[in-house]
Coordinates of C-alpha atoms in Angstrom, one line a residue:
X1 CA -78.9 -39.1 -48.4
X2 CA -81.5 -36.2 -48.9
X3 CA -84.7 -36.5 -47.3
X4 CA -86.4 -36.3 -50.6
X5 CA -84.8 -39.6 -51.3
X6 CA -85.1 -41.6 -48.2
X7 CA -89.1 -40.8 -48.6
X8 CA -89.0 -41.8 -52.2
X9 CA -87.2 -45.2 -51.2
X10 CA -89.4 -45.9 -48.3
X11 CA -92.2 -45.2 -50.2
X12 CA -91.3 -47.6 -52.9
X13 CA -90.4 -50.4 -50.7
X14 CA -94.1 -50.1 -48.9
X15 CA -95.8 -50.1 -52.2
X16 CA -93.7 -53.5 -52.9
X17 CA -93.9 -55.0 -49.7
X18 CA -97.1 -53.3 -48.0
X19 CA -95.9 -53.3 -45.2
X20 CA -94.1 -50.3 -43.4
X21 CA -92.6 -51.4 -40.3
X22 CA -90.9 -54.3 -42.8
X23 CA -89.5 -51.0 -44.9
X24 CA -88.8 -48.9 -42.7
X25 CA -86.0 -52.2 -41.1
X26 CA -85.1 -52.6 -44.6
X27 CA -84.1 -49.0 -45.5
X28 CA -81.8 -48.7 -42.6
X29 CA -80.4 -51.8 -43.7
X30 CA -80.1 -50.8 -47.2
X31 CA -78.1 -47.1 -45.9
X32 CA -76.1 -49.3 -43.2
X33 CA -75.0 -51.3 -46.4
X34 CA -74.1 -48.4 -48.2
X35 CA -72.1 -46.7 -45.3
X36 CA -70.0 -49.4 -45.4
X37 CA -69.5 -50.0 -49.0
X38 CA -69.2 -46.9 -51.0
X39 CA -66.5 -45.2 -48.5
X40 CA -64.6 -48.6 -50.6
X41 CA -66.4 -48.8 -53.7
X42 CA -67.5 -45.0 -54.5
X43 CA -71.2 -43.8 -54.9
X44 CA -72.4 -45.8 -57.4
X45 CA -74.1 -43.5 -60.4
X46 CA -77.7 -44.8 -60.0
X47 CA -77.4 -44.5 -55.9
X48 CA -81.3 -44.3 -55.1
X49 CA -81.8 -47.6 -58.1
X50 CA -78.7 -49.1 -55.5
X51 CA -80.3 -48.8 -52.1
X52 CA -83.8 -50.0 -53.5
X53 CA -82.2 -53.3 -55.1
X54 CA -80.0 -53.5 -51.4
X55 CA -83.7 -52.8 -49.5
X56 CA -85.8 -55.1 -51.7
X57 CA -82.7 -57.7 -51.1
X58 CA -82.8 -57.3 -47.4
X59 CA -86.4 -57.3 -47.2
X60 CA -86.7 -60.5 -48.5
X61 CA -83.9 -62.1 -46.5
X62 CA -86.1 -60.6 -43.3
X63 CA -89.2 -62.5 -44.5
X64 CA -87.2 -65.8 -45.1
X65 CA -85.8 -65.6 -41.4
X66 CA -89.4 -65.7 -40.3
X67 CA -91.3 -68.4 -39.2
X68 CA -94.6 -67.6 -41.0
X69 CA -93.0 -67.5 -44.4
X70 CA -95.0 -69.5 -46.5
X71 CA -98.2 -67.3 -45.7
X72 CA -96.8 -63.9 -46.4
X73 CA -95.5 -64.8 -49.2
X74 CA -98.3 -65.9 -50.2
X75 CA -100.1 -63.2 -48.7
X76 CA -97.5 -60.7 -50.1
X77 CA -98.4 -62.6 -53.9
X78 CA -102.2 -62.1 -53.2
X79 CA -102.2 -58.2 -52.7
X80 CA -99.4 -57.8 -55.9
X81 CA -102.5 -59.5 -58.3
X82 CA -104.5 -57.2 -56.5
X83 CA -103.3 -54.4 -56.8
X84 CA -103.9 -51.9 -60.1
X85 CA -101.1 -51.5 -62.9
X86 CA -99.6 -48.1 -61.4
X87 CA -100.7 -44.8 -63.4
X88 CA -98.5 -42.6 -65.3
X89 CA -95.9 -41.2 -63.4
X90 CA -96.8 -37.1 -62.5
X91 CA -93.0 -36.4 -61.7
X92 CA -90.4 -35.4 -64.0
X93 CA -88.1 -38.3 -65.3
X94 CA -86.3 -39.6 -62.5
X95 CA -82.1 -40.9 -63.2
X96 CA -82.9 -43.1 -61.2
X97 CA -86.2 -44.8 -63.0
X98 CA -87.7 -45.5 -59.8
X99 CA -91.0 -45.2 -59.6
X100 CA -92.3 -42.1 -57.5
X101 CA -95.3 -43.8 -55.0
X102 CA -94.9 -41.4 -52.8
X103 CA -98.9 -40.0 -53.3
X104 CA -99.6 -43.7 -53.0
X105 CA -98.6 -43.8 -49.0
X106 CA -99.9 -40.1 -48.8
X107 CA -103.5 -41.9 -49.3
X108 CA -102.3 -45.0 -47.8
X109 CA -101.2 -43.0 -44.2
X110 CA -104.2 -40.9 -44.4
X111 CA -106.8 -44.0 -44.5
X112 CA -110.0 -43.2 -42.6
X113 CA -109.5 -46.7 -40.5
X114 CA -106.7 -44.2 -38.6
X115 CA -107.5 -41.1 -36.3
X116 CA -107.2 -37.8 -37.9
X117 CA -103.8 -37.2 -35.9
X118 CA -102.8 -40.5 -36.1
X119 CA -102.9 -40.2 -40.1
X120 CA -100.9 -36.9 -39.9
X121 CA -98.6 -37.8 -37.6
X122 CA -97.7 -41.1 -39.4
X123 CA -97.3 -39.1 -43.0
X124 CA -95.4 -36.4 -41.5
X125 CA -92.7 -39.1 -40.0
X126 CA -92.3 -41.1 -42.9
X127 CA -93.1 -39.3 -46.2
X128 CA -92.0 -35.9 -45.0
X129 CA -89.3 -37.3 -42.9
X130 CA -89.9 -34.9 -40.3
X131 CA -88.6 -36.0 -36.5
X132 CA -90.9 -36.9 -33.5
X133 CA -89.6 -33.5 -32.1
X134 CA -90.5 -31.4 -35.0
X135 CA -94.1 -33.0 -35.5
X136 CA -94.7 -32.8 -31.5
X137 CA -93.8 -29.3 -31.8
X138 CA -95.9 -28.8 -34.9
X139 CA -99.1 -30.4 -33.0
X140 CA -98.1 -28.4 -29.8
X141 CA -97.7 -31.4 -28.1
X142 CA -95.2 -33.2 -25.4
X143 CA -92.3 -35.6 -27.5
X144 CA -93.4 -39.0 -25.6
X145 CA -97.8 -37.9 -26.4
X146 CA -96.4 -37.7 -30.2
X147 CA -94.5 -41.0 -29.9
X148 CA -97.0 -43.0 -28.4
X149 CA -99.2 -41.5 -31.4
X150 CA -96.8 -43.1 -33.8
X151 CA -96.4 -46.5 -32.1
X152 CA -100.1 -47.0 -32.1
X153 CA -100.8 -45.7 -35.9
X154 CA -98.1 -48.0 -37.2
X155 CA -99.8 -51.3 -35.1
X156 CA -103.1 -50.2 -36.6
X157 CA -101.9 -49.7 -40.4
X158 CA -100.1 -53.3 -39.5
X159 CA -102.9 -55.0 -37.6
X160 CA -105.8 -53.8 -40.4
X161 CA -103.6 -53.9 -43.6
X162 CA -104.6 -50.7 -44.9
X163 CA -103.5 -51.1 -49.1
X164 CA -100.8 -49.2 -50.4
X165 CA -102.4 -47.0 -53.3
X166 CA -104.1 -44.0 -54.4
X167 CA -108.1 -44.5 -53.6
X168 CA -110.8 -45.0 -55.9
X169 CA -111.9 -41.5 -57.0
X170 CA -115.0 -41.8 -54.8
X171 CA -113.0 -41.9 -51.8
X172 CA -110.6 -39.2 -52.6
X173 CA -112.8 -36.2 -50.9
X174 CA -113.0 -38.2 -46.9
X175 CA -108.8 -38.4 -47.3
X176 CA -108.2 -34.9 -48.7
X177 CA -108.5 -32.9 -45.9
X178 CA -105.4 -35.3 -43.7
X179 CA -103.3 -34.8 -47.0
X180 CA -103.7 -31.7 -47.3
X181 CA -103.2 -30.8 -43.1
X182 CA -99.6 -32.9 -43.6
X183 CA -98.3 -30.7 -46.2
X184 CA -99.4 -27.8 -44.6
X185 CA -97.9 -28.6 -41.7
X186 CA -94.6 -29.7 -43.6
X187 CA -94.7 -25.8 -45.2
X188 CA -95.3 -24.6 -41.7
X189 CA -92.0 -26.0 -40.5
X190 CA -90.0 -25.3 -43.2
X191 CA -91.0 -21.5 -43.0
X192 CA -90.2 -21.1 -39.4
X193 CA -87.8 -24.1 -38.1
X194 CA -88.8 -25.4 -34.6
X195 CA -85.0 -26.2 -33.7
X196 CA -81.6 -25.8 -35.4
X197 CA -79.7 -23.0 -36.5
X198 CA -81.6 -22.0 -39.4
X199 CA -84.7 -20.1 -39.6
X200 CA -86.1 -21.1 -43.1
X201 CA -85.9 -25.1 -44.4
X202 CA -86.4 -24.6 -47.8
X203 CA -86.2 -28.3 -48.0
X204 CA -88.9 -28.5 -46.4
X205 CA -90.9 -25.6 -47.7
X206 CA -90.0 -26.9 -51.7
X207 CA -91.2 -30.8 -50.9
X208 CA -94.8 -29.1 -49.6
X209 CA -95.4 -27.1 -52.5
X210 CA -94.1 -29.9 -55.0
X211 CA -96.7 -32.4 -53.2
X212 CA -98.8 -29.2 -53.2
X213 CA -98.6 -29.3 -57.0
X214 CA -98.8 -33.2 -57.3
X215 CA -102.3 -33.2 -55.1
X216 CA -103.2 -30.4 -57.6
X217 CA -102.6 -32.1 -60.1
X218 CA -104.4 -35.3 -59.5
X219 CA -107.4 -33.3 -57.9
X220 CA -107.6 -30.0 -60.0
X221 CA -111.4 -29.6 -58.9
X222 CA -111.0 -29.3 -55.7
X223 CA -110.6 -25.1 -54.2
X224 CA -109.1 -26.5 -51.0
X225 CA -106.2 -28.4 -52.9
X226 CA -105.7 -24.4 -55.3
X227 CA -106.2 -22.5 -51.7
X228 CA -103.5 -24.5 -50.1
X229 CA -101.2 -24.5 -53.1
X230 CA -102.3 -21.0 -53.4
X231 CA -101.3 -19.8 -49.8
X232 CA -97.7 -21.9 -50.0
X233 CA -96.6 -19.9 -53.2
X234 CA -98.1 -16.7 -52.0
X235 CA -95.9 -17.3 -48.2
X236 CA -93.2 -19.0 -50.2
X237 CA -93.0 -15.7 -52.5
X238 CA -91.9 -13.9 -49.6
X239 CA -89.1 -16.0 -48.5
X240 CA -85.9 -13.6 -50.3
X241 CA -87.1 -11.1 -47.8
X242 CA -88.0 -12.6 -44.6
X243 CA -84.1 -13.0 -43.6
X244 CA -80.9 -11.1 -43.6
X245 CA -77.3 -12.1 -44.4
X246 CA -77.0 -12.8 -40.5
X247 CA -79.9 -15.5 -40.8
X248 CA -82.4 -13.7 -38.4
X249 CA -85.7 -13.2 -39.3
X250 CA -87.3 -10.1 -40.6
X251 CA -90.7 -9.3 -39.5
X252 CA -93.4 -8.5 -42.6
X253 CA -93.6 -5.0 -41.4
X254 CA -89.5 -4.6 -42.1
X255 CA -89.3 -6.8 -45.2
X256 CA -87.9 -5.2 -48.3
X257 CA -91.1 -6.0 -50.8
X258 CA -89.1 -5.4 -53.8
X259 CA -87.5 -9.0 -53.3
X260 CA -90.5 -10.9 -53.3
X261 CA -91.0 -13.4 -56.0
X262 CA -93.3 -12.2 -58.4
X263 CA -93.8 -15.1 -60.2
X264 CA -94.7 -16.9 -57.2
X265 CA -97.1 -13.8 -55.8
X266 CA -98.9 -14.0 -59.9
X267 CA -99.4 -17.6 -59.7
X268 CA -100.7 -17.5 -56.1
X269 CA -102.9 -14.5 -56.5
X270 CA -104.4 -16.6 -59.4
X271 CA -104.5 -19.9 -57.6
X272 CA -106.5 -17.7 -54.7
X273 CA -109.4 -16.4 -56.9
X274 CA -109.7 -19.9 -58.0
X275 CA -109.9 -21.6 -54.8
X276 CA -112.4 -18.4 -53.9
X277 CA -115.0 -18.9 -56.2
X278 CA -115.3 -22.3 -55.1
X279 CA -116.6 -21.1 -51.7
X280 CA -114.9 -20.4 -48.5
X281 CA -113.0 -23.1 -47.1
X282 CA -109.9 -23.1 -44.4
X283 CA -107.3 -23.0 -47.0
X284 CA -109.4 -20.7 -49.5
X285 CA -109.8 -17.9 -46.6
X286 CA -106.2 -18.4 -45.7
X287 CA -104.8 -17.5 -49.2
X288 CA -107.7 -15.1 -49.4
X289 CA -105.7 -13.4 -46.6
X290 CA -102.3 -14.0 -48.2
X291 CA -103.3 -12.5 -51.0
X292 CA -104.0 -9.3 -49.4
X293 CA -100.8 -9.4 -48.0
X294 CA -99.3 -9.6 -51.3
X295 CA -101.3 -6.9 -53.0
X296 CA -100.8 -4.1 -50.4
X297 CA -97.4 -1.4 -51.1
X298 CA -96.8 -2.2 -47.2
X299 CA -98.0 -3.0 -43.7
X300 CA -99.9 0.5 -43.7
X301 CA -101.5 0.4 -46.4
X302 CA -102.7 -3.3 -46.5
X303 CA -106.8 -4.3 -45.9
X304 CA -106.8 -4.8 -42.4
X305 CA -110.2 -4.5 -42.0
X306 CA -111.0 -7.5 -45.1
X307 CA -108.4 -9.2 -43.0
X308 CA -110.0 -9.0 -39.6
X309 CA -113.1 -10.2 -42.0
X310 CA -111.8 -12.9 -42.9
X311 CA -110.3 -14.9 -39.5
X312 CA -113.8 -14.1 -38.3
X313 CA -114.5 -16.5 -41.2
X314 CA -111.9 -18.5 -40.5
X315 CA -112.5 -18.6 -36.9
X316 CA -115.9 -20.6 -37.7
X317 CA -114.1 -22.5 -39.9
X318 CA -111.0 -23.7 -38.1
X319 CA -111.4 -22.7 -34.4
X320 CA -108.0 -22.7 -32.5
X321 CA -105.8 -20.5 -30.8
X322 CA -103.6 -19.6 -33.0
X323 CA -105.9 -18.4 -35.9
X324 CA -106.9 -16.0 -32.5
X325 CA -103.5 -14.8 -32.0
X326 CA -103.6 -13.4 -35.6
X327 CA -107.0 -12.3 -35.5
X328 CA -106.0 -10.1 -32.3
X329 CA -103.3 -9.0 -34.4
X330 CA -104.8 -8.2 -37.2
X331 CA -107.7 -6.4 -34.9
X332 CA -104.5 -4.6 -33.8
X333 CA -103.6 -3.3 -36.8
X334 CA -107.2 -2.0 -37.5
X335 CA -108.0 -0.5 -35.0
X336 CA -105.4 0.3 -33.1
X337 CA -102.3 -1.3 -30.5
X338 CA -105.0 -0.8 -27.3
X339 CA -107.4 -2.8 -29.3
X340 CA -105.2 -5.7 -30.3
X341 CA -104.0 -5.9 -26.7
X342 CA -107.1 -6.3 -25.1
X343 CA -107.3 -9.4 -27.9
X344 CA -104.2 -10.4 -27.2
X345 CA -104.8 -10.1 -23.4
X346 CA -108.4 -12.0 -23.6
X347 CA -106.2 -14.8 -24.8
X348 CA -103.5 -15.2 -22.4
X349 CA -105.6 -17.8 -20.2
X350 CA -105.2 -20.7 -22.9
X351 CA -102.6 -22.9 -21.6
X352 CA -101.4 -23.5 -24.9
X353 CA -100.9 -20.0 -25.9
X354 CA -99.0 -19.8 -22.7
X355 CA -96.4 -22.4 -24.5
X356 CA -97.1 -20.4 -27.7
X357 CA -93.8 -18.0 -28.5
X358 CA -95.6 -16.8 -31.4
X359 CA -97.6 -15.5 -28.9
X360 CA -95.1 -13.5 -26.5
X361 CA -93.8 -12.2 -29.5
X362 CA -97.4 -10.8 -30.7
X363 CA -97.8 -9.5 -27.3
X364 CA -94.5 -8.0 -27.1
X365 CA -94.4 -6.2 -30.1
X366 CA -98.0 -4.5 -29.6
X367 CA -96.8 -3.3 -26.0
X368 CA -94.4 -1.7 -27.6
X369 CA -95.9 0.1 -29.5
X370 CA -97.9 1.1 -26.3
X371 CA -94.7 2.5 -25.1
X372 CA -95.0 -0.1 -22.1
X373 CA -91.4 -1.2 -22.5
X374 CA -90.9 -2.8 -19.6
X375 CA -93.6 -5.3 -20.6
X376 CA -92.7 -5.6 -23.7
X377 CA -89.0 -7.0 -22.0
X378 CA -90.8 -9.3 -20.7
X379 CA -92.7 -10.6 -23.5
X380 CA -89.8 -10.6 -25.2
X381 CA -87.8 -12.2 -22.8
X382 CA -90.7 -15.5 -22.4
X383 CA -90.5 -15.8 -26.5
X384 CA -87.0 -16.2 -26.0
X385 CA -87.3 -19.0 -23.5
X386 CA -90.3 -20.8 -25.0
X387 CA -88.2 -20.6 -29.2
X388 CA -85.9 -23.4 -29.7
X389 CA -84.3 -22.2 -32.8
X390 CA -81.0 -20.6 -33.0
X391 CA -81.8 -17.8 -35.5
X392 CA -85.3 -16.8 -33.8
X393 CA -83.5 -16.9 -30.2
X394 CA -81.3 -14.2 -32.0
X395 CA -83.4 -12.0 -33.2
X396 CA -85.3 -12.1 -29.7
X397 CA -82.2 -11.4 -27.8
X398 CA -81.9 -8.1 -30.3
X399 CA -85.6 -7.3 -29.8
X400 CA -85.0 -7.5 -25.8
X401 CA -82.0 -5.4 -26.1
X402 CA -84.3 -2.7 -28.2
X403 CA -87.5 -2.9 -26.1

C-alpha cells in the first residue's frame, strides 16, 4: 500500500472516529486483514473503499470490546452532530470516492493545545508517514528524544480531544506556520533521503508540493503558503539534474541546467514575486534565494552578493545553524574560498553542526578549493561517517578518492 494511501485511510478513519490512537489500531487491522485475504481472493478493484469499510468494521468491534461503551458512543454521536457538513472536496475525483480529510488532521495535528514540535512531529508520522528515524533525523535529534515526543503528543491530542477539522478561518493564521514547517520538512527529506539507497524520494517530494498546492489553495492570501510552494517547485525543478544514471548526487555547481524543468522554474519564479510583495517572510526569502538560483546561466555567474543579502535576512528571521552553513557558503562564493572558510570555521563549535554532514561537506569542498587537500580528506571522510544514505556515502567515497 503506497504511503499516499495509508495517510488518506488514517486520515479518514480519525475524521470518523476522532480518535487517532483508535485509527491508527484499526488500520493495521484493516492491512493485517487484507494480507491475509487478497493473496486468496485478489485485490479487490476499489482496494482503498475495502480497507476503510474493513477499518471502520474493526474499529467498531474495538469499541464494543470496551467497557465504557455506552459513553463513547455516545460521546462518538455528540461530536458527529457537531461537526460541519464537510466542504467540497479540493482533490481530483478519487476511484475510490473516499473522501480526502487529509487537510482536516493537518489542522487537527497542528492544534495550538500541542507544542510547536510536538504538532510537527505528530503530522510528519502520521499524515506524511515518515518513520521516527527519518523525523529525528530531520529535527537533528536522537531516535528515543523523537519518540518520547510522539508518545506524549498522541496522550495530549487523546487526553484534550482536539476536533478533527479544518479551523474557523480566524484561526487559520496561529496553525499556518506548523503546517507549513511539516511540509517543508516532508520536501526536505524527499530531496535528500536521510537513509536508504536512494538519494531523491520523489514520493516524498510530490505529496509536499501537492499539500503545498492544497494549503494554497484554501489560503491563497497568504505569501508564506506562495513562498513555500514557490521554493518546492523552484528546488523540485532541478531534480532531472541533481543525479546521474549511477544514483549519486550531482552538486549545483556540476548540474547540467538544460534539464531543469522549466515549467516548474516559470511557475515558481511567479509564485516568488508573489510571496515577495507580500513582505519578507522565512519561506518568501527562501524562494527569493531560489529564484536566483534559477535565473543565473551557472554557479559563476549567479547573485551571490543578493544571496549573501538575503540569509542575512533570513538569519533574523529563522536563526539556526544551518541557514549559517549556507550563508558561509554563500559568503564563500562572494568573496572568495578564504572568506567562506573563516565562516565555515567560526561555525565548527556548534555541537550540532559537528553532527551536521552537510556541514563536512561545505567544509570540505571549500578547502579544496584552498588546495588544502589533506583537510579536505578529512572533511570528506567525517561526511562520510556522519551520511546514512547509500547514494550520498557514494559520492563521498568518490569525493575522498579525488581530494
Amino acid at each position: 500500500m503506497r504511503r499516499e494511501e495509508s495517510s488518506r485511510l488514517l486520515a479518514a478513519l480519525v475524521s470518523r472516529f476522532g480518535d487517532l490512537e483508535l485509527a491508527e489500531d484499526a488500520a493495521q487491522d484493516a492491512l493485517t486483514a487484507a494480507l491475509e485475504t487478497w493473496p486468496r481472493t485478489g485485490v479487490p478493484h476499489t482496494p482503498l473503499a475495502w480497507l476503510m469499510t474493513t477499518a471502520t468494521r474493526k474499529a467498531i468491534d474495538r469499541l464494543r470490546r470496551e467497557k465504557a461503551l455506552t459513553e463513547r458512543l455516545a460521546r462518538l454521536r455528540v461530536e458527529q452532530e457537531r461537526r460541519p457538513p464537510p466542504p467540497p472536496s479540493v482533490s481530483p475525483a478519487d476511484p475510490d470516492d473516499i473522501p480526502d480529510e487529509r487537510l482536516e488532521l493537518f489542522f487537527a495535528c497542528c492544534h495550538p493545545t500541542l507544542g510547536i514540535q510536538e504538532q510537527i512531529a505528530l503530522t510528519l508520522r502520521y499524515l506524511a508517514g515518515l518513520t521516527t528515524v527519518e523525523i529525528a533525523q530531520a529535527f537533528l535529534v536522537p531516535v528515543p528524544t523523537m519518540q518520547q515526543r510522539l508518545v506524549r503528543a498522541k496522550k495530549r491530542m487523546r487526553v484534550t480531544r482536539i476536533p478533527v477539522r479544518v479551523p474557523e478561518a480566524a484561526d487559520l493564521p496561529r496553525r499556518l506556520p506548523a503546517v507549513l514547517a511539516v511540509i517543508y520538512v516532508v520536501y526536505t527529506e524527499g530531496y535528500a533521503a536521510t537513509e536508504g539507497a536512494r538519494h531523491l524520494r520523489t514520493e516524498l517530494t510530490s505529496e509536499a508540493i501537492r499539500l503545498g498546492r492544497i494549503v494554497h489553495r484554501l489560503m491563497p492570501g497568504q505569501s508564506e503558503v506562495a513562498g513555500l510552494l514557490a521554493l518546492m517547485l523552484l528546488t523540485e525543478a532541478r531534480a532531472p539534474a541533481r543525479s546521474g544514471p549511477d544514483g549519486m548526487p550531482i552538486p549545483l555547481s556540476q548540474q547540467d541546467r538544460c534539464r531543469w524543468d522549466r515549467l516548474l522554474v516559470d511557475e515558481g519564479l511567479a509564485l516568488a514575486r508573489t510571496a515577495a510583495a507580500g513582505g519578507p517572510g522565512r519561506y518568501s526569502v527562501q524562494a527569493a534565494i531560489a529564484a536566483l538560483h534559477a535565473e543565473a546561466q551557472d554557479v559563476d555567474s549567479t547573485d551571490w552578493a543578493q544571496i549573501v543579502v538575503l540569509y542575512d535576512i533570513l538569519l533574523n528571521l529563522s536563526p539556526g545553524p544551518v541557514v549559517r552553513v549556507a550563508r558561509a557558503v554563500a559568503l564563500g562564493h562572494r568573496d572568495g574560498p578564504h572568506a567562506g572558510m573563516v565562516a565555515l570555521d567560526a561555525l565548527a563549535s556548534d555541537p550540532t553542526l559537528r553532527e551536521h554532514h552537510p556541514f563536512h561537506e561545505a567544509r570540505a569542498v571549500t578547502l579544496e578549493l584552498l588546495g588544502r587537500s589533506e583537510d579536505a580528506r578529512l572533511a570528506w571522510a567525517r561526511a562520510f561517517e556522519l551520511s546514512r544514505n547509500e547514494a550520498e556515502r557514494s559520492y563521498l567515497i568518490r569525493r575522498w578518492w579525488e581530494a
